[in-house]
XYZ file of C-alpha atoms in Angstrom:
596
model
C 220.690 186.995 84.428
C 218.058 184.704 86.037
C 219.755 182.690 88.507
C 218.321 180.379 91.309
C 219.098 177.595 93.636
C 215.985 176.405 95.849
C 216.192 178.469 99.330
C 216.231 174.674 101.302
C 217.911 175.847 104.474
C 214.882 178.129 105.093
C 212.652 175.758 103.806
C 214.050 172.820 106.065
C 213.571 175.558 108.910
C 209.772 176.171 108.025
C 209.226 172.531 107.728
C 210.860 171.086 111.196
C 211.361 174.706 113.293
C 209.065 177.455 112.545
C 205.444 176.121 113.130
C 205.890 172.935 115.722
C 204.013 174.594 118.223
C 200.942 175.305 116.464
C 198.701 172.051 116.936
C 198.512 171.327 113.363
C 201.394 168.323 113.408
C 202.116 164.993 114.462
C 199.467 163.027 112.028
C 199.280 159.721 112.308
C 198.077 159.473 109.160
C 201.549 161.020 108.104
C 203.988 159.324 110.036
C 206.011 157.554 107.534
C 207.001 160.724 106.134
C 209.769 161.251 108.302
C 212.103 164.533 108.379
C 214.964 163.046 106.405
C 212.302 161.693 103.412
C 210.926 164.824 103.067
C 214.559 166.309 102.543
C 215.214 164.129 100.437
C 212.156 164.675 98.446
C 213.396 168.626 98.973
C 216.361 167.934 97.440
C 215.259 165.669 94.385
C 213.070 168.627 93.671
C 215.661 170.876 93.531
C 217.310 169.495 91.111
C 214.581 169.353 88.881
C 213.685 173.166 89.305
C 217.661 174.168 88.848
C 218.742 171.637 86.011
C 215.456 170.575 84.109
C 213.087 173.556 84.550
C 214.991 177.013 85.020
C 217.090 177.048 81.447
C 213.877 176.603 79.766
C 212.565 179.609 81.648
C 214.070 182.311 79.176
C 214.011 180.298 76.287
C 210.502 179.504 76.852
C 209.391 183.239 77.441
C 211.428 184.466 74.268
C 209.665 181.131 71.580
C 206.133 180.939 73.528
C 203.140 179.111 72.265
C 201.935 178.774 69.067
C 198.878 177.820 67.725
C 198.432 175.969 63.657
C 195.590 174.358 62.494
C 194.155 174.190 65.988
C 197.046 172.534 67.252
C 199.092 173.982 70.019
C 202.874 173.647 70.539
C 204.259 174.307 73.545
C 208.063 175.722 73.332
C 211.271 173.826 72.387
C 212.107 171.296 75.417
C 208.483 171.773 77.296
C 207.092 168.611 75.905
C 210.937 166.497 76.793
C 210.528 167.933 80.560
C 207.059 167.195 80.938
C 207.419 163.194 80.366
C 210.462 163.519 82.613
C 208.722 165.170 85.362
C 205.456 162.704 84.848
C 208.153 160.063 85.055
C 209.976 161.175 87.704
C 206.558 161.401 90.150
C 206.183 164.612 90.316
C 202.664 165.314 88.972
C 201.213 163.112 91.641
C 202.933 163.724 94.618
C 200.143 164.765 97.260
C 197.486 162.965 95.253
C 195.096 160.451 97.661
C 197.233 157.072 96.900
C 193.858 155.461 95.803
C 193.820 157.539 92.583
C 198.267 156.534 92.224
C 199.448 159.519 93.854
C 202.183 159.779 96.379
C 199.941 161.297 99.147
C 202.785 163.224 100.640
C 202.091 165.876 102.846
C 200.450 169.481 102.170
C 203.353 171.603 103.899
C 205.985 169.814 101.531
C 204.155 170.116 98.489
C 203.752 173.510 98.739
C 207.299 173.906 98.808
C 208.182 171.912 95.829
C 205.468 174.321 94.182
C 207.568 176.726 95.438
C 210.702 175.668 93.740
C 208.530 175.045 90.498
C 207.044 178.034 90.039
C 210.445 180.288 90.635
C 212.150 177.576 87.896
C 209.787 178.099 85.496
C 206.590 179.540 86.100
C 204.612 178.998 82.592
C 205.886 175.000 83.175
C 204.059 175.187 86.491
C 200.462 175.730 85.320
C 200.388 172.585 83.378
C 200.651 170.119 86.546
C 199.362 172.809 88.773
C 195.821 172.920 87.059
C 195.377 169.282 86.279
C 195.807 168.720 90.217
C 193.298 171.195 90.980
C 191.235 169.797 88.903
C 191.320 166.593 90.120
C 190.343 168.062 93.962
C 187.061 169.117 92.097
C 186.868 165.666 90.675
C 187.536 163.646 94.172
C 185.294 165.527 95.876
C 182.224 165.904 93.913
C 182.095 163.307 90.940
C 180.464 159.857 90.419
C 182.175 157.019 91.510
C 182.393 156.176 87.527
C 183.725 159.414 86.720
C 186.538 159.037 88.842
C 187.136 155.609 88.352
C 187.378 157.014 84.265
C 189.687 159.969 84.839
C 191.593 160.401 87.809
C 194.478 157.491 87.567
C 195.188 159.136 84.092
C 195.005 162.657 85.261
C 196.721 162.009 88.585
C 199.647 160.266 86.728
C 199.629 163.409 84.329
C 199.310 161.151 81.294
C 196.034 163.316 80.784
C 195.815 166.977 82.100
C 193.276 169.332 83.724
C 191.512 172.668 83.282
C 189.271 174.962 84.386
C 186.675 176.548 82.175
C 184.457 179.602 84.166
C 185.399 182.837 82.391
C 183.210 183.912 79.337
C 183.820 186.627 76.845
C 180.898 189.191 78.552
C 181.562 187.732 82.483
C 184.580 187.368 84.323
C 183.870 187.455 88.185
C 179.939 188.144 88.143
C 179.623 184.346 86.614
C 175.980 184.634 87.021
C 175.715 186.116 83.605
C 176.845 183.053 82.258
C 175.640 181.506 78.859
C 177.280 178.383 78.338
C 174.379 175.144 78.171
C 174.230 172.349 78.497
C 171.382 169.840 77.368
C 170.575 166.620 78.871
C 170.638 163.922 76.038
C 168.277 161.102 78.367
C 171.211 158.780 79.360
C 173.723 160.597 82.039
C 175.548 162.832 79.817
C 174.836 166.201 78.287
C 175.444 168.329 75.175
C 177.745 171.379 76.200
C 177.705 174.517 73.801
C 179.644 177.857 74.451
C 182.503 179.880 74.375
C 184.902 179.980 77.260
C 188.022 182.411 77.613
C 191.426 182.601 79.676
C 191.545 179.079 79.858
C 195.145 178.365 81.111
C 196.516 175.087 79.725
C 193.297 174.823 77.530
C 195.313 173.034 74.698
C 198.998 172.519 74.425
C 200.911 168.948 73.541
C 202.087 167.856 76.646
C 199.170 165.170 77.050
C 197.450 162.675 75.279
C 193.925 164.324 76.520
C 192.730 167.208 78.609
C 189.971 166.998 80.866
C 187.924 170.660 81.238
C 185.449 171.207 83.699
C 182.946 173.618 82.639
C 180.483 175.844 83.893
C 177.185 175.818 82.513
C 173.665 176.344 82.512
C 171.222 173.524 82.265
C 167.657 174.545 80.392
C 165.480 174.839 83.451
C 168.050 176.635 85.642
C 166.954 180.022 87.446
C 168.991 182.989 86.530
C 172.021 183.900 88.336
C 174.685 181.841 90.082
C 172.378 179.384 91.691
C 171.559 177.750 88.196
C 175.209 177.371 87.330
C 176.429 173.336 86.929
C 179.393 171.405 86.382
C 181.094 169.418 83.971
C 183.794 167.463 83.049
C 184.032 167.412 78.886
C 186.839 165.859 77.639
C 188.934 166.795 74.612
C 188.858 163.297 73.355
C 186.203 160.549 74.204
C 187.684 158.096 75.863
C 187.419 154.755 74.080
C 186.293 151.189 76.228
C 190.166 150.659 76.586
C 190.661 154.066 78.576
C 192.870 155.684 75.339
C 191.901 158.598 73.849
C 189.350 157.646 70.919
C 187.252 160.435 68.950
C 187.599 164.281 69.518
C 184.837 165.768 71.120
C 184.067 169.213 69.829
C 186.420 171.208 71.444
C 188.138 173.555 69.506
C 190.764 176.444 70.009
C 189.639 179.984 68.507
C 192.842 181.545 69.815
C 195.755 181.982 72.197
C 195.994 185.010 74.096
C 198.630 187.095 73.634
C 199.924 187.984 76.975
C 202.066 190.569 78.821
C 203.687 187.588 80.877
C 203.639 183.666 81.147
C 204.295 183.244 76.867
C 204.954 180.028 77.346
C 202.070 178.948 79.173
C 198.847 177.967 76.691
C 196.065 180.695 77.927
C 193.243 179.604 75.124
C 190.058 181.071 74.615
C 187.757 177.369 73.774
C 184.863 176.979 72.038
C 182.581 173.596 73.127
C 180.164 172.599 70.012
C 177.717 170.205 71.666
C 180.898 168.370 73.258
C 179.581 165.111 75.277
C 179.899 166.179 79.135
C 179.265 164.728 82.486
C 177.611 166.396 85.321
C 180.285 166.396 88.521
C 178.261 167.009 91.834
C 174.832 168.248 91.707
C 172.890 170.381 89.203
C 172.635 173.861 90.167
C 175.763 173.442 92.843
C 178.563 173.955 90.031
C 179.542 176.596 91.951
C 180.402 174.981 95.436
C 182.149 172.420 93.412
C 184.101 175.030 91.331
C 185.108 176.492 94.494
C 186.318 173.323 95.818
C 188.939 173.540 93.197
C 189.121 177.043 93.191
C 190.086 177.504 96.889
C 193.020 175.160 96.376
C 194.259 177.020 93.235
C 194.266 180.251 95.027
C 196.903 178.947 97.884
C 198.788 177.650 94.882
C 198.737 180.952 93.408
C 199.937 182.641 96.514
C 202.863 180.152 96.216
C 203.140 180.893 92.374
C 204.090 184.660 93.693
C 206.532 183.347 96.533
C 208.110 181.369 93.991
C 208.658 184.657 91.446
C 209.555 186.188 94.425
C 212.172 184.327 95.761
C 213.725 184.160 91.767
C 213.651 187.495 91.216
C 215.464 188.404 94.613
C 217.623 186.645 93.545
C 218.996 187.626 90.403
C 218.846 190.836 92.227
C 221.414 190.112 94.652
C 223.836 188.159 92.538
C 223.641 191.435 89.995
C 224.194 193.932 93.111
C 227.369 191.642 94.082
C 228.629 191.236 90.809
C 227.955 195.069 89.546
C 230.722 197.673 90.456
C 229.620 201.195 90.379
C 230.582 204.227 93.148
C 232.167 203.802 96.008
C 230.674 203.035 99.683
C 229.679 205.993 101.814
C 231.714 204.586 104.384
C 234.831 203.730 102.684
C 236.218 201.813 99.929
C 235.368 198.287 99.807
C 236.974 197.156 96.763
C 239.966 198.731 96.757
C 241.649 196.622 93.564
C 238.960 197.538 91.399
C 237.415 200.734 89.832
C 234.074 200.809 92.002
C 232.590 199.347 94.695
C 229.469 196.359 93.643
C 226.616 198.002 94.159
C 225.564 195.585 97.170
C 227.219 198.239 99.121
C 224.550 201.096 99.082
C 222.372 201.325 102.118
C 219.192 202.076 99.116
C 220.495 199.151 97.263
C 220.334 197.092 100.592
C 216.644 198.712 101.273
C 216.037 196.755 98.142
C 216.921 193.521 98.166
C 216.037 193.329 102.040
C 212.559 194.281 101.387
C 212.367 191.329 98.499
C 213.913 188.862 101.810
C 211.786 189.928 104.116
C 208.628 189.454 101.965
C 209.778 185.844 100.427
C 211.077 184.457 103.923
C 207.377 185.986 105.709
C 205.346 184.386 102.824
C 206.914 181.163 103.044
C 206.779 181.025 106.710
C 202.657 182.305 106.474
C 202.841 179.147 104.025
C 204.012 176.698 105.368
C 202.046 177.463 108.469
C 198.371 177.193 106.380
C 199.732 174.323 104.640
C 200.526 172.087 107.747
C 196.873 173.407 108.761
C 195.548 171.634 105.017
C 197.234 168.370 106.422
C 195.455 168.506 109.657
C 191.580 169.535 108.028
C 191.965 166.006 105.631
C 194.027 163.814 107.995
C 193.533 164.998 112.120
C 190.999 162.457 113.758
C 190.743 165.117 116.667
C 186.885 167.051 115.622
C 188.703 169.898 117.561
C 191.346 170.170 115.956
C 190.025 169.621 112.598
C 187.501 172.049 112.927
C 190.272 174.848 113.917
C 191.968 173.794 110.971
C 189.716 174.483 108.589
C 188.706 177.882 110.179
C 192.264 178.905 109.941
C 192.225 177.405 106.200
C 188.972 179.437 105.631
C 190.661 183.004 106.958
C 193.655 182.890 105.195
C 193.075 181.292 101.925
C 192.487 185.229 100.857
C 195.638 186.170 102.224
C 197.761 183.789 101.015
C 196.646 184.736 97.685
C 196.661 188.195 97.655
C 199.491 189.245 99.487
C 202.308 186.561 98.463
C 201.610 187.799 95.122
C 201.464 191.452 95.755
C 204.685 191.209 97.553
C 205.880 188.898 94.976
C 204.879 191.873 91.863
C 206.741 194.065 95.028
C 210.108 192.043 94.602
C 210.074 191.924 91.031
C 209.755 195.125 90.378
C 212.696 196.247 93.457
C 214.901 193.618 90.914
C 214.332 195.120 88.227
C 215.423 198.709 89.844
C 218.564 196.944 91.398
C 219.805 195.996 87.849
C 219.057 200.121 86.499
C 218.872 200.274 83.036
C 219.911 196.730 82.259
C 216.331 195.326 83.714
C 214.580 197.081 81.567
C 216.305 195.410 78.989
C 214.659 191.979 78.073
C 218.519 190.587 77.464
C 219.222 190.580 81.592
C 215.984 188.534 82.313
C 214.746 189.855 85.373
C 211.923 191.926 83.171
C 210.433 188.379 82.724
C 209.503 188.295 86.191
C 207.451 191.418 86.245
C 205.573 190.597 83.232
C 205.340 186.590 84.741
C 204.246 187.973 88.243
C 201.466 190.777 87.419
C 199.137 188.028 86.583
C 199.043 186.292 89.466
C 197.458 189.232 91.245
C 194.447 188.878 88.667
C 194.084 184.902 88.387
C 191.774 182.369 90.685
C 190.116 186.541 91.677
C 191.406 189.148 91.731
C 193.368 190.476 94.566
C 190.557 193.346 95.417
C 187.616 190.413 95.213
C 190.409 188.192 97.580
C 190.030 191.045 99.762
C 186.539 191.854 100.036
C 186.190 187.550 100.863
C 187.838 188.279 103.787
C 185.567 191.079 105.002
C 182.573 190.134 103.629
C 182.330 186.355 104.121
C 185.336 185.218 106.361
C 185.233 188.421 108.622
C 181.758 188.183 110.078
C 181.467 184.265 109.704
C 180.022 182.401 112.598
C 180.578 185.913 114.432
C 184.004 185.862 113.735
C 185.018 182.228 114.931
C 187.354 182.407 111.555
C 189.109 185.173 113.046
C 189.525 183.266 116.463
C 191.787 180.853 114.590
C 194.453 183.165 114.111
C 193.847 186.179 116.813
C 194.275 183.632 119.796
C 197.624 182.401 119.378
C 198.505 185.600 117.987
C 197.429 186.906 121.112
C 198.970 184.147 123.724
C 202.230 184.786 121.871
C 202.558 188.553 122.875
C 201.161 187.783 126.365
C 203.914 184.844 126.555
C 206.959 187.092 125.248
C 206.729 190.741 125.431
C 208.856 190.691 128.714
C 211.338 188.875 125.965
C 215.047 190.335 127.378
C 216.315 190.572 123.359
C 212.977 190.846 121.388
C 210.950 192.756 123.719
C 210.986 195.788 121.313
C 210.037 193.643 118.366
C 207.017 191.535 120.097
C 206.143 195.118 121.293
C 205.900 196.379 117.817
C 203.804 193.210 117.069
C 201.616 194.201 119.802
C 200.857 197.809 118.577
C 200.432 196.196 115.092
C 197.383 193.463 116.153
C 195.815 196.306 118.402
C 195.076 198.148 115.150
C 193.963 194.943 113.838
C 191.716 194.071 116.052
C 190.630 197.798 116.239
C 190.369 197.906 112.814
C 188.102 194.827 112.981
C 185.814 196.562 115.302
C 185.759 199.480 112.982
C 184.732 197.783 109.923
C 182.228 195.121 111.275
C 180.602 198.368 113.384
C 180.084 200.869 109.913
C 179.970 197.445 107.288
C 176.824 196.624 109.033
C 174.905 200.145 107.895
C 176.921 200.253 105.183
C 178.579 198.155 103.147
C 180.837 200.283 100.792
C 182.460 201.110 104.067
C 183.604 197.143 104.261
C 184.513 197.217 100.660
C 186.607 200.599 101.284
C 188.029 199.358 103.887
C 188.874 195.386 102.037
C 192.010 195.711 100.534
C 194.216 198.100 103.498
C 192.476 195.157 106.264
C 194.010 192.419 104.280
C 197.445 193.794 103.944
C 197.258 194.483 107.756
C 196.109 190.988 108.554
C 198.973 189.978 106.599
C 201.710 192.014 108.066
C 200.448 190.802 111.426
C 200.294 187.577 110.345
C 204.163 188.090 108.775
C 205.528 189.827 112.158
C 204.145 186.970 114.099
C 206.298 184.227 111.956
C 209.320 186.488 112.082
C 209.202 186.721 115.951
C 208.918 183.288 116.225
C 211.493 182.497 114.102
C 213.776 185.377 115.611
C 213.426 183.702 119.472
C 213.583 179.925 117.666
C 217.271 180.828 116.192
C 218.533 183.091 119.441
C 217.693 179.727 121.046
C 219.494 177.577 118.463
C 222.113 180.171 118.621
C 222.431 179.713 122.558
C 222.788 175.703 121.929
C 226.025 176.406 119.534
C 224.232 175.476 116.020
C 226.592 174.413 113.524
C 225.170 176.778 110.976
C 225.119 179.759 112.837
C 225.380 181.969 109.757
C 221.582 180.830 108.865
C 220.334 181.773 112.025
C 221.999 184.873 112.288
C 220.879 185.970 109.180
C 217.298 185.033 110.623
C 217.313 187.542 112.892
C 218.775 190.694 111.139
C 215.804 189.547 108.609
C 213.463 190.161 111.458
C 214.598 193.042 112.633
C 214.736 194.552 109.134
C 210.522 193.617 108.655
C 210.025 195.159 112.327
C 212.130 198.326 111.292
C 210.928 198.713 107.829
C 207.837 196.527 106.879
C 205.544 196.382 109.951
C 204.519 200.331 110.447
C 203.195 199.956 106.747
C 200.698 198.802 109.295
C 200.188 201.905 111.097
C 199.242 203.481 107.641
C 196.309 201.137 106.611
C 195.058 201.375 109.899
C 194.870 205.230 109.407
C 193.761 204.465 105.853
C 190.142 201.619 107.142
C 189.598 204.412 109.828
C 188.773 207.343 107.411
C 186.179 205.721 105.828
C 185.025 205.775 102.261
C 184.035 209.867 101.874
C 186.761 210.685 100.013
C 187.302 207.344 98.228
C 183.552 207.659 96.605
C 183.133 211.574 96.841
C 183.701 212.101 92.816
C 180.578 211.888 91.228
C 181.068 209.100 87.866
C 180.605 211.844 85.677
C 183.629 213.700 86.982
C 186.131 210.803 86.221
């Protein structure tokens, strides 16, 4: 049974509690948006994940997209939710007010992504892309281009995509083949094929805006000679409605192991009328302008899986009687005990908690740093700001959504035999989740960002942004009377970090398979450092609340055994990638290709 109801407490506890010390806050440019409006913006979002969004998750996976006479349909009530939720505001709510967005704040739109995505994940991509889109848009095209498209797009009356992948070249876009001619005015003639375009058709909008990679006649070979463009479906007339169609056509929908109700389309552009966004030959930087934002929304697509699929878990392993405790009977008026009982079942749906509650709280820490790198006017602070952004853009990515794929799967195995069975819905997650790990990069190319370009940036000043107030933190509270132990364990953890750092940056340098062998095992430990750092935080935040006599107690308590749990359990997975970047690649690249 998929069940949910939006985790506010803990949000509300991210948002006002978890990350006031960390520079990033008190934005003048963001004063109005006092605590109680953003709860109350919390809330109203709630409601539209719970009542409008999550019974047209299931239905929605089971009817999925269809495609006649190049026309797509989205599933039964997709198309009655979408106008609500374009109604209701909720396309356009941290959009830059000059384009008719809301221009609300980073760290609470990230939650209400949150919400979204566990609701109703294949609903989620059709906002979610047109607002990346539009940060490609706002920061690189013509004053006329975004004069043309971005009040439309922003108020989700017209939609977004992005168009890089190609049937021969997924992440080595160099070997790219899409052109585009220049037809003497400012617009050009786009011909290819494009694939894996997520919301590339569906009926939602009256137009969709694509902005496609391509290569211009004269442009060098490889990535360098790689421009962007915005093509829409439909020409818009002098009026601003839709007028003639513009030679883009659907081959196909994909047929997916996951998201069936989102519109993945493989496009094909016949000399479509385009516009050039930025500068030819710089598609790239511009694609990664949009790209970089999609990836922390991605991260938050897993949180949000996450956080549904834990749970269904736990209202199954409360509701499920089966054995009896190992330390007595707990339900002693019924046949068995529920499940919930069983120290493995516990391992379970603690595991799913601790990740969800550490990815939200790495979350909303990088998204209060995306407020300060558009709205600080300190240079300092700014600057720090975007380092931090820079580091962990990877690792929001890749490790909410491994975790998340984590969770899902631990759900699954709470339910037994009956997740396996499509009927319980908690399969849906799995299939929903794996993608997430492949999308925006995949998690291995996340991984060998960080140690290739964020790693040795600027001789490590990215790292700087996270290892110092790591590192003040221990220094500040190790002598802790109740968390001693824990900040301890936090200690040992970022002294194999930062050893680990020393080891790869020392062997990357004469080799680099050794950085690449090394990618994936450094990111997880980054993140579990990262992770353990929140939880102490948040475990010395509610002793302190605790102390005072808080009214909801229960929350905070709960706070802390959730710690403890990650330090117990989680953290020495640490340990084991350290051990795993310190043997090197031998083994990992001894087989000859032959031999495989």
């Amino acid at each position: 049974m998929q069940v949910y109801e939006a985790p506010l407490r803990d949000m509300k506890f991210v948002l006002h509690e978890l990350h006031n010390d960390d520079g990033f806050g008190n934005l003048e440019a963001l004063a109005e948006f006092t605590p109680d409006l953003v709860d109350a913006v919390l809330e109203e979002a709630a409601k539209v994940a719970q009542e409008v969004l999550l019974p047209l998750n299931r239905s929605g996976d089971i009817e999925g997209c269809t495609l006649e006479n190049g026309v797509v349909r989205t599933p039964a009530g997709f198309k009655e939710a979408y106008e609500m939720f374009r109604e209701g505001g909720w396309c356009a709510l941290a959009s830059d007010p000059e384009w008719g967005g809301q221009g609300l704040p980073e760290a609470l739109n990230k939650l209400t992504e949150e919400m979204i995505c566990s609701s109703n994940l294949s609903f989620s991509l059709y906002p979610g892309l047109t607002h990346g889109a539009t940060t490609a848009i706002e920061g690189y095209a013509s004053d006329a281009l975004k004069q043309a498209y971005l009040p439309k797009m922003v108020e989700g009356t017209w939609s977004g995509t992005m168009c890089l992948t190609e049937p021969h070249c997924g992440t080595d876009l160099g070997m790219l083949r899409t052109k585009a001619v220049p037809q003497g005015d400012d617009s050009y003639k786009i011909s290819g094929a494009k694939i894996f375009i997520s919301a590339g058709e569906h009926d939602l909008t009256e137009n969709i805006i694509h902005l496609v990679l391509a290569r211009l006649p004269d442009a060098p070979e490889g990535v360098k000679g790689i421009s962007l463009f915005l093509v829409p479906k439909y020409l818009p007339k002098e009026d601003g409605t839709p007028g003639p169609s513009n030679g883009v056509s659907v081959a196909a929908i994909e047929h997916k192991m996951g998201l069936k109700a989102s519109a993945t389309c493989q496009l094909n552009f016949d000399e479509s009328t385009g516009w050039l966004v930025g500068t030819a030959g710089k598609g790239m930087e511009a694609m990664f302008k949009m790209m970089n934002t999609e990836r922390v929304s991605v991260g938050i697509q897993g949180l949000g899986v996450g956080e549904a699929a834990y749970q269904s878990a736990v209202w199954y392993a409360k509701d499920r009687l089966q054995g009896r405790s190992l330390s007595g009977v707990k339900n002693p008026k019924g046949p068995a005990d529920p499940i919930i009982v069983h120290p493995d079942v516990r391992r379970m749906l603690m595991t799913a908690r601790a990740y969800n509650e550490g990815s939200r709280a790495i979350g909303g820490w990088v998204s209060r740093a995306l407020d300060a790198e558009k709205h600080s006017t300190d240079p300092a602070v700014k600057a720090r700001a975007e380092d931090f952004i820079a580091l962990m853009t990877p690792v929001v990515k890749a490790l909410f959504t491994d975790c998340a794929y984590e969770s899902a799967n631990l759900a699954v195995q709470v339910y037994g035999g009956h997740g396996y069975i499509a009927e319980s819905g908690v399969e849906q997650y799995v299939r929903d989740a794996r993608i997430a790990m492949i999308y925006e990069g995949t998690n291995g190319i996340q991984a060998l960002d960080l140690v290739g370009r964020k790693m040795p940036a600027h001789a490590g000043r990215y790292l700087r942004s996270f290892f110092h107030p790591v590192s003040d933190f221990i220094e500040a509270n190790k002598a802790d009377a109740t968390f001693g132990k824990m900040i301890e364990g936090l200690e040992k953890a970022f002294g194999a970090l930062q050893l680990s750092t020393g080891t790869i940056a020392q062997k990357g340098m004469k080799d680099p398979e050794e950085a690449g062998a090394a990618a994936t095992d450094y990111l997880r430990l980054l993140g579990l450092v990262a992770m353990g750092y929140c939880f102490a935080k948040a475990a010395l935040i509610a002793k302190a609340r605790l102390d005072e006599g808080a009214e909801d107690a229960a929350f905070y308590t709960a706070k802390i055994a959730t710690a403890r749990f990650f330090f117990d359990r989680l953290l020495p997975q640490a340990t084991a990638a350290f051990l795993a970047i310190k043997s090197g690649k031998a083994s990992m690249m001894a087989l000859e290709v032959e031999m495989f």
